[in-house]
Amino acid sequence: MSKPVVAIVGRPNVGKSTLFNVLAGEMISIVKDTPGVTRDRIYADVTWLDKEFTMIDTGGIEPESKDIILAQMREQAQIAIDTADVIIFITDVRQGLVDADSKVADMLRRSGKPVVLAVNKVDSFEKFMPDVYEFYNLGIGDPVPVSAASRLGIGDMLDAVIAHFPEHEAEEKEDERPRVAIVGKPNVGKSSIINKLTGKQRVIVSDIAGTTRDAIDTNVKYNGKDYVFIDTAGLRRKSKIKEELERYSIIRTVTAVERADVVLVVIDATEGVTEQDAKIAGIAHERGKGIIIVVNKWDAIEKNDKTMKEYENNVRRVLSFMPYAEIMYVSAETGQRLNKLYDMIDMVIENQTLRVATGVLNEIMTEAVAMQQPPSDKGKRLKLYYITQVAVKPPSFVIFVNNKELMHFSYTRYLENKIREAFGFRGTALKFFIRERKEKDQ
């Protein structure tokens, strides 16, 4: 099931980033070898009680003039309305209620999305409560007093946030249709691929970066099977600032990837694979999704007998953190190999949901340990007791060992390779959790 997305919106200096950092705090999951995860902490995974969600910071506003501040706040609110399941609207008790707050509150109210109104910098409830009541005037529900800096009231705010999460696990189970997100930089041909696959010209495509409007889910029947395509091409506007456009497309990517089973990462063959491609692919990798790297505009490449091999080596080098990802060469223009994508999507989903019997896993592990001794440190040798699969999407395994410290990343990778040799698992990440069991527990 996909995690809900919660976005933070608010004026400059009301404490958005303080709150984001407090919530992300220890909870941010940074994957060491994934590019672009640490540098721009636009999003973080947060767990509160038994609920997990993805939190998004819609952006900082630093301009001087009031008009620009309002324009940018509206922009942020629009991003939040477009992508989030719940919106946290932050205001500042010390500055009081200002005009920009009311205008943004109107937008949020009209959107019909659930909004939690947080009044920040309330370091003393006794002293500030009369000022907090003023925020009832925004007409978007009860203000929740918090202090991000002193960490007061955060629990109440999160309770209010998760109260809006849909209780829809039952419905989701019935919807067995594979969900496929199409992601990539602007202008790599995402919309053209969707148009070709769905046979509809429903996304306006033009050559100006960022002109496609509106992400729409498209249902497609192919060979009697239903698929849902989630399109991230939708940038609502042309931004003058490159960083902003990039931030917006990363937010769109995170929310689309969150809802998908399989992610098609589209790369422009004529441009080659770039840092930005790696950043976008990293989001899908971090979230354990099925991944197919789709090299588009392949018809525009001058080829000889070595072209594909060289190209593949290059893609594998830049995306070295996901060696399991499948690669396909297509052309949305000519339709070359596009229908093969359906078979590839089916195969990746099969691998994402594959369950391996515990007995078989333990045989593979025993054999692997016999072939390559586990590492030891200061006379202590790692012992592996038992392995079992605990989840699918992505396939996740727990390994019980005598000492977690001795279980090096490289040995986990070695076991992963052995499991992949036996079962393939092409196109999907595998997750491993190492648990310690003392000798006497055996």
Short mmCIF file of C-alpha atoms in Angstrom, two decimals, residues 9-406:
data_model
loop_
_atom_site.label_atom_id
_atom_site.label_comp_id
_atom_site.label_asym_id
_atom_site.label_seq_id
_atom_site.Cartn_x
_atom_site.Cartn_y
_atom_site.Cartn_z
CA VAL A 9 3.13 25.11 3.56
CA GLY A 10 3.76 28.49 5.19
CA ARG A 11 5.23 31.99 4.96
CA PRO A 12 8.97 32.69 5.36
CA ASN A 13 10.33 32.56 8.92
CA VAL A 14 7.31 30.84 10.47
CA GLY A 15 9.50 27.82 11.25
CA LYS A 16 8.76 25.45 8.36
CA SER A 17 12.24 24.05 8.10
CA THR A 18 12.62 23.77 11.88
CA LEU A 19 9.45 21.68 11.96
CA PHE A 20 10.52 19.63 8.94
CA ASN A 21 13.88 18.90 10.57
CA VAL A 22 12.31 18.02 13.93
CA LEU A 23 9.94 15.57 12.24
CA ALA A 24 12.56 14.23 9.86
CA GLY A 25 15.11 14.26 12.71
CA GLU A 26 16.16 10.73 13.37
CA MET A 27 13.46 9.47 11.10
CA ILE A 28 14.97 10.56 7.81
CA SER A 29 16.18 7.55 5.92
CA ILE A 30 19.37 8.33 4.09
CA VAL A 31 20.57 5.58 1.80
CA LYS A 32 24.31 5.93 1.57
CA ASP A 33 24.86 5.12 -2.07
CA THR A 34 21.81 6.83 -3.52
CA PRO A 35 22.57 10.13 -5.22
CA GLY A 36 20.67 13.27 -4.37
CA VAL A 37 19.08 11.95 -1.20
CA THR A 38 21.07 13.90 1.36
CA ARG A 39 21.67 17.10 -0.54
CA ASP A 40 18.16 18.30 -1.07
CA ARG A 41 16.04 17.11 1.78
CA ILE A 42 12.78 17.92 0.09
CA TYR A 43 11.15 14.81 1.48
CA ALA A 44 11.56 12.43 4.39
CA ASP A 45 9.86 9.28 5.64
CA VAL A 46 8.18 9.77 8.99
CA THR A 47 6.57 7.23 11.32
CA TRP A 48 4.06 8.32 13.96
CA LEU A 49 2.41 5.67 16.16
CA ASP A 50 1.78 2.88 13.66
CA LYS A 51 1.39 5.14 10.63
CA GLU A 52 4.06 5.88 8.04
CA PHE A 53 3.94 8.82 5.69
CA THR A 54 6.13 10.79 3.31
CA MET A 55 6.60 14.38 4.34
CA ILE A 56 7.34 17.05 1.76
CA ASP A 57 8.70 20.53 2.28
CA THR A 58 7.18 22.59 -0.52
CA GLY A 59 10.00 25.12 -0.60
CA GLY A 60 11.56 28.13 0.97
CA ILE A 61 10.55 31.66 0.07
CA GLU A 62 13.18 34.34 0.51
CA PRO A 63 12.06 37.40 -1.47
CA GLU A 64 11.64 40.85 0.01
CA SER A 65 8.37 42.11 -1.35
CA LYS A 66 4.96 41.11 -0.02
CA ASP A 67 3.56 40.49 -3.51
CA ILE A 68 6.26 37.98 -4.35
CA ILE A 69 5.78 36.27 -1.01
CA LEU A 70 2.06 35.85 -1.67
CA ALA A 71 2.65 34.66 -5.24
CA GLN A 72 5.18 32.09 -4.07
CA MET A 73 2.99 30.94 -1.21
CA ARG A 74 0.17 30.34 -3.65
CA GLU A 75 2.59 28.35 -5.76
CA GLN A 76 3.56 26.25 -2.73
CA ALA A 77 -0.05 25.77 -1.78
CA GLN A 78 -0.79 24.64 -5.34
CA ILE A 79 2.03 22.07 -5.20
CA ALA A 80 0.67 20.81 -1.89
CA ILE A 81 -2.90 20.67 -3.20
CA ASP A 82 -1.73 18.81 -6.33
CA THR A 83 0.35 16.21 -4.60
CA ALA A 84 -0.48 15.80 -0.91
CA ASP A 85 -3.09 13.77 0.93
CA VAL A 86 -2.91 16.07 3.96
CA ILE A 87 -1.52 19.62 4.19
CA ILE A 88 0.10 21.16 7.28
CA PHE A 89 -0.35 24.94 7.13
CA ILE A 90 2.07 26.69 9.47
CA THR A 91 1.48 30.16 10.88
CA ASP A 92 3.34 32.18 13.51
CA VAL A 93 1.66 33.19 16.78
CA ARG A 94 4.10 36.08 17.31
CA GLN A 95 3.51 37.69 13.94
CA GLY A 96 -0.20 37.03 14.35
CA LEU A 97 -2.63 36.53 11.49
CA VAL A 98 -1.49 38.30 8.32
CA ASP A 99 -3.15 38.90 4.98
CA ALA A 100 -1.06 36.32 3.12
CA ASP A 101 -2.19 33.64 5.59
CA SER A 102 -5.85 34.38 4.86
CA LYS A 103 -5.36 34.32 1.09
CA VAL A 104 -3.56 30.98 1.19
CA ALA A 105 -6.14 29.61 3.64
CA ASP A 106 -8.86 30.45 1.07
CA MET A 107 -7.04 28.43 -1.57
CA LEU A 108 -6.55 25.49 0.75
CA ARG A 109 -10.16 25.58 1.89
CA ARG A 110 -11.47 25.60 -1.69
CA SER A 111 -9.27 22.65 -2.61
CA GLY A 112 -11.23 20.37 -0.30
CA LYS A 113 -7.99 18.69 0.83
CA PRO A 114 -7.67 18.04 4.58
CA VAL A 115 -5.63 20.80 6.25
CA VAL A 116 -4.06 20.80 9.72
CA LEU A 117 -3.51 24.37 10.89
CA ALA A 118 -0.39 24.57 13.09
CA VAL A 119 0.29 27.79 14.99
CA ASN A 120 4.03 27.77 15.67
CA LYS A 121 6.28 29.44 18.27
CA VAL A 122 3.82 28.82 21.12
CA ASP A 123 6.49 28.29 23.79
CA SER A 124 4.00 28.70 26.62
CA PHE A 125 0.42 27.59 26.26
CA GLU A 126 -0.77 29.83 29.12
CA LYS A 127 0.77 32.94 27.68
CA PHE A 128 -0.13 32.50 24.00
CA MET A 129 -3.50 30.69 23.93
CA PRO A 130 -5.58 33.90 23.48
CA ASP A 131 -3.44 34.70 20.41
CA VAL A 132 -3.86 31.17 19.06
CA TYR A 133 -7.67 31.57 19.05
CA GLU A 134 -7.31 34.42 16.56
CA PHE A 135 -6.42 31.81 13.92
CA TYR A 136 -9.95 30.37 14.04
CA ASN A 137 -10.70 33.34 11.74
CA LEU A 138 -8.97 31.51 8.88
CA GLY A 139 -11.96 29.17 8.74
CA ILE A 140 -9.92 26.01 8.21
CA GLY A 141 -10.58 24.27 11.49
CA ASP A 142 -9.04 24.16 14.94
CA PRO A 143 -5.58 25.73 15.26
CA VAL A 144 -3.07 23.35 16.88
CA PRO A 145 -0.55 25.23 19.07
CA VAL A 146 3.02 23.95 18.59
CA SER A 147 6.58 24.99 19.16
CA ALA A 148 8.90 23.37 16.65
CA ALA A 149 11.96 24.76 18.44
CA SER A 150 10.91 23.47 21.88
CA ARG A 151 9.18 20.39 20.44
CA LEU A 152 5.88 21.18 22.18
CA GLY A 153 2.53 20.06 20.80
CA ILE A 154 4.13 18.10 17.94
CA GLY A 155 2.36 14.88 18.99
CA ASP A 156 -1.06 16.57 18.96
CA MET A 157 -0.33 17.97 15.52
CA LEU A 158 0.70 14.54 14.17
CA ASP A 159 -2.41 12.96 15.73
CA ALA A 160 -4.48 15.51 13.79
CA VAL A 161 -2.54 14.71 10.59
CA ILE A 162 -2.95 10.94 10.74
CA ALA A 163 -6.64 11.28 11.65
CA HIS A 164 -7.11 12.37 8.01
CA PHE A 165 -5.40 9.31 6.53
CA PRO A 166 -7.84 7.20 4.55
CA GLU A 167 -8.82 3.89 6.09
CA HIS A 168 -8.82 2.28 2.69
CA GLU A 169 -6.71 -0.81 2.98
CA ALA A 170 -9.75 -2.91 2.15
CA GLU A 171 -10.44 -1.14 -1.16
CA GLU A 172 -6.80 -1.20 -2.18
CA LYS A 173 -6.66 -4.94 -1.90
CA GLU A 174 -9.38 -5.30 -4.50
CA ASP A 175 -7.55 -3.11 -6.99
CA GLU A 176 -5.11 -5.63 -8.37
CA ARG A 177 -4.20 -3.56 -11.42
CA PRO A 178 -0.47 -2.92 -11.76
CA ARG A 179 0.32 0.75 -11.18
CA VAL A 180 3.09 2.12 -13.37
CA ALA A 181 4.67 5.55 -12.85
CA ILE A 182 6.53 7.19 -15.71
CA VAL A 183 9.23 9.51 -14.40
CA GLY A 184 12.21 11.39 -15.79
CA LYS A 185 13.56 14.85 -16.49
CA PRO A 186 11.47 17.32 -18.51
CA ASN A 187 11.50 16.65 -22.27
CA VAL A 188 12.76 13.07 -22.28
CA GLY A 189 9.51 11.95 -23.90
CA LYS A 190 7.42 10.75 -20.94
CA SER A 191 4.16 12.08 -22.38
CA SER A 192 4.89 10.69 -25.84
CA ILE A 193 5.48 7.25 -24.31
CA ILE A 194 2.19 7.45 -22.38
CA ASN A 195 0.36 8.61 -25.51
CA LYS A 196 1.74 5.71 -27.53
CA LEU A 197 1.02 3.15 -24.82
CA THR A 198 -2.50 4.41 -24.19
CA GLY A 199 -3.30 5.37 -27.76
CA LYS A 200 -4.69 8.74 -26.69
CA GLN A 201 -3.34 12.20 -27.31
CA ARG A 202 -4.44 13.36 -23.88
CA VAL A 203 -1.28 15.06 -22.74
CA ILE A 204 -0.44 18.27 -24.55
CA VAL A 205 3.14 17.89 -25.73
CA SER A 206 5.23 20.71 -27.06
CA ASP A 207 8.94 21.33 -27.25
CA ILE A 208 9.14 23.86 -24.44
CA ALA A 209 10.38 22.31 -21.20
CA GLY A 210 7.60 22.13 -18.63
CA THR A 211 4.59 22.65 -20.89
CA THR A 212 2.64 19.48 -20.22
CA ARG A 213 -0.22 20.07 -17.86
CA ASP A 214 -1.75 17.97 -15.18
CA ALA A 215 -0.85 14.45 -14.18
CA ILE A 216 -3.74 12.11 -14.85
CA ASP A 217 -3.96 8.40 -14.12
CA THR A 218 -4.77 6.52 -17.29
CA ASN A 219 -6.33 3.08 -17.33
CA VAL A 220 -5.24 0.86 -20.19
CA LYS A 221 -6.29 -2.62 -21.27
CA TYR A 222 -3.60 -4.56 -23.09
CA ASN A 223 -4.04 -8.22 -24.06
CA GLY A 224 -7.04 -8.42 -21.77
CA LYS A 225 -5.13 -7.08 -18.76
CA ASP A 226 -5.67 -3.77 -16.95
CA TYR A 227 -2.86 -1.35 -16.13
CA VAL A 228 -2.87 2.10 -14.52
CA PHE A 229 -0.29 4.59 -15.76
CA ILE A 230 0.64 7.45 -13.44
CA ASP A 231 2.08 10.32 -15.41
CA THR A 232 4.43 12.82 -13.78
CA ALA A 233 4.80 14.98 -16.85
CA GLY A 234 2.39 17.46 -15.35
CA LEU A 235 4.23 20.66 -14.61
CA ARG A 236 1.52 23.27 -14.32
CA ARG A 237 3.68 26.21 -15.19
CA LYS A 238 6.93 27.33 -16.67
CA SER A 239 9.16 28.37 -13.83
CA LYS A 240 11.78 30.99 -14.43
CA ILE A 241 14.03 29.51 -11.81
CA LYS A 242 15.63 26.22 -12.71
CA GLU A 243 15.99 25.11 -9.07
CA GLU A 244 12.29 25.64 -8.53
CA LEU A 245 11.31 23.64 -11.55
CA GLU A 246 13.66 20.90 -10.41
CA ARG A 247 12.24 20.93 -6.88
CA TYR A 248 8.71 20.78 -8.20
CA SER A 249 9.47 17.88 -10.51
CA ILE A 250 11.19 16.00 -7.68
CA ILE A 251 8.10 16.48 -5.49
CA ARG A 252 5.90 15.24 -8.33
CA THR A 253 8.22 12.28 -8.79
CA VAL A 254 8.20 11.33 -5.10
CA THR A 255 4.41 11.35 -4.94
CA ALA A 256 3.98 9.37 -8.18
CA VAL A 257 6.62 6.81 -7.22
CA GLU A 258 4.96 6.41 -3.83
CA ARG A 259 1.73 5.27 -5.52
CA ALA A 260 3.34 2.96 -8.08
CA ASP A 261 4.36 -0.70 -8.15
CA VAL A 262 6.72 -0.30 -11.10
CA VAL A 263 8.57 2.84 -12.14
CA LEU A 264 9.68 3.53 -15.70
CA VAL A 265 12.67 5.87 -15.51
CA VAL A 266 12.83 7.51 -18.93
CA ILE A 267 16.22 8.66 -20.25
CA ASP A 268 16.89 10.61 -23.43
CA ALA A 269 19.22 8.51 -25.61
CA THR A 270 20.56 11.56 -27.40
CA GLU A 271 21.59 13.20 -24.11
CA GLY A 272 22.95 10.16 -22.35
CA VAL A 273 22.42 9.41 -18.69
CA THR A 274 22.88 12.40 -16.34
CA GLU A 275 23.16 13.25 -12.63
CA GLN A 276 19.54 14.39 -12.65
CA ASP A 277 18.50 10.98 -14.06
CA ALA A 278 20.40 9.33 -11.21
CA LYS A 279 18.62 11.55 -8.69
CA ILE A 280 15.20 10.62 -10.08
CA ALA A 281 16.05 6.91 -10.31
CA GLY A 282 17.38 7.11 -6.73
CA ILE A 283 13.90 8.03 -5.47
CA ALA A 284 12.42 4.82 -6.90
CA HIS A 285 15.37 2.75 -5.65
CA GLU A 286 15.10 4.19 -2.15
CA ARG A 287 11.43 3.27 -2.05
CA GLY A 288 12.05 -0.32 -3.13
CA LYS A 289 9.96 -0.17 -6.31
CA GLY A 290 10.24 -2.29 -9.44
CA ILE A 291 12.41 -0.35 -11.91
CA ILE A 292 12.74 -0.36 -15.70
CA ILE A 293 15.14 2.13 -17.28
CA VAL A 294 13.59 3.17 -20.57
CA VAL A 295 16.07 4.69 -23.02
CA ASN A 296 13.87 6.73 -25.37
CA LYS A 297 14.69 8.27 -28.79
CA TRP A 298 16.85 5.23 -29.57
CA ASP A 299 16.00 5.70 -33.26
CA ALA A 300 17.93 9.00 -33.22
CA ILE A 301 21.26 7.36 -32.33
CA GLU A 302 23.90 6.51 -34.91
CA LYS A 303 24.64 2.86 -34.25
CA ASN A 304 27.27 0.26 -34.92
CA ASP A 305 27.58 -3.23 -33.44
CA LYS A 306 29.07 -1.89 -30.18
CA THR A 307 26.61 0.97 -29.54
CA MET A 308 24.19 -0.84 -27.26
CA LYS A 309 26.88 -2.46 -25.13
CA GLU A 310 28.71 0.85 -24.67
CA TYR A 311 25.48 2.64 -23.87
CA GLU A 312 24.48 0.02 -21.35
CA ASN A 313 27.88 0.19 -19.62
CA ASN A 314 27.47 3.91 -19.29
CA VAL A 315 23.95 3.65 -17.83
CA ARG A 316 25.10 0.93 -15.42
CA ARG A 317 28.03 3.07 -14.31
CA VAL A 318 25.95 6.17 -13.50
CA LEU A 319 23.15 4.09 -11.92
CA SER A 320 25.54 1.70 -10.19
CA PHE A 321 23.39 1.70 -7.02
CA MET A 322 20.68 -0.30 -8.84
CA PRO A 323 22.35 -3.06 -10.84
CA TYR A 324 19.10 -5.07 -10.77
CA ALA A 325 17.15 -2.53 -12.88
CA GLU A 326 16.05 -3.68 -16.33
CA ILE A 327 17.04 -1.58 -19.36
CA MET A 328 14.97 -1.18 -22.53
CA TYR A 329 15.70 0.79 -25.70
CA VAL A 330 12.59 2.30 -27.29
CA SER A 331 11.35 5.08 -29.51
CA ALA A 332 8.09 6.81 -28.67
CA GLU A 333 8.33 8.52 -32.07
CA THR A 334 8.34 5.29 -34.12
CA GLY A 335 6.73 3.07 -31.48
CA GLN A 336 9.77 0.77 -31.65
CA ARG A 337 9.68 -1.92 -28.89
CA LEU A 338 7.07 -0.03 -26.86
CA ASN A 339 4.67 -2.97 -26.64
CA LYS A 340 7.46 -5.08 -25.14
CA LEU A 341 7.20 -2.78 -22.12
CA TYR A 342 4.01 -4.57 -21.04
CA ASP A 343 5.79 -7.94 -20.85
CA MET A 344 8.62 -6.32 -18.94
CA ILE A 345 6.18 -4.66 -16.48
CA ASP A 346 4.46 -8.03 -15.91
CA MET A 347 7.78 -9.74 -15.28
CA VAL A 348 8.96 -7.06 -12.81
CA ILE A 349 5.67 -7.22 -10.88
CA GLU A 350 5.93 -10.98 -10.71
CA ASN A 351 9.42 -10.57 -9.21
CA GLN A 352 8.23 -7.84 -6.83
CA THR A 353 5.60 -10.20 -5.42
CA LEU A 354 7.62 -13.42 -5.52
CA ARG A 355 7.74 -15.40 -2.27
CA VAL A 356 10.53 -17.90 -1.63
CA ALA A 357 9.97 -20.79 0.79
CA THR A 358 12.01 -20.54 4.00
CA GLY A 359 13.50 -24.01 3.54
CA VAL A 360 14.86 -23.12 0.11
CA LEU A 361 16.28 -19.80 1.35
CA ASN A 362 18.13 -21.56 4.15
CA GLU A 363 19.62 -24.08 1.73
CA ILE A 364 20.93 -21.21 -0.41
CA MET A 365 22.35 -19.48 2.66
CA THR A 366 24.05 -22.64 3.96
CA GLU A 367 25.64 -23.23 0.57
CA ALA A 368 26.74 -19.59 0.28
CA VAL A 369 28.36 -19.70 3.75
CA ALA A 370 30.18 -22.91 2.82
CA MET A 371 31.57 -21.26 -0.31
CA GLN A 372 32.63 -18.01 1.34
CA GLN A 373 33.44 -17.87 5.05
CA PRO A 374 31.58 -15.11 6.89
CA PRO A 375 33.83 -12.29 8.10
CA SER A 376 35.40 -12.31 11.56
CA ASP A 377 36.74 -9.54 13.74
CA LYS A 378 39.17 -9.85 16.68
CA GLY A 379 38.66 -13.58 16.80
CA LYS A 380 34.84 -13.37 16.71
CA ARG A 381 33.31 -14.96 13.65
CA LEU A 382 29.92 -14.08 12.23
CA LYS A 383 27.40 -16.91 12.45
CA LEU A 384 24.27 -16.95 10.31
CA TYR A 385 21.45 -18.93 11.91
CA TYR A 386 18.39 -18.52 9.80
CA ILE A 387 16.85 -16.54 6.94
CA THR A 388 13.18 -15.98 6.11
CA GLN A 389 11.19 -13.76 3.76
CA VAL A 390 8.90 -11.37 5.61
CA ALA A 391 7.34 -9.23 2.87
CA VAL A 392 6.86 -8.57 -0.83
CA LYS A 393 6.87 -5.31 -2.85
CA PRO A 394 9.86 -5.28 -2.47
CA PRO A 395 10.81 -8.81 -1.39
CA SER A 396 12.22 -8.36 2.13
CA PHE A 397 14.22 -10.84 4.17
CA VAL A 398 15.27 -11.13 7.80
CA ILE A 399 18.60 -12.82 8.60
CA PHE A 400 19.26 -13.90 12.18
CA VAL A 401 22.94 -13.70 13.17
CA ASN A 402 25.02 -13.92 16.35
CA ASN A 403 26.42 -10.39 16.04
CA LYS A 404 25.02 -7.58 13.88
CA GLU A 405 28.29 -5.65 13.96
CA LEU A 406 30.04 -8.46 12.09
#
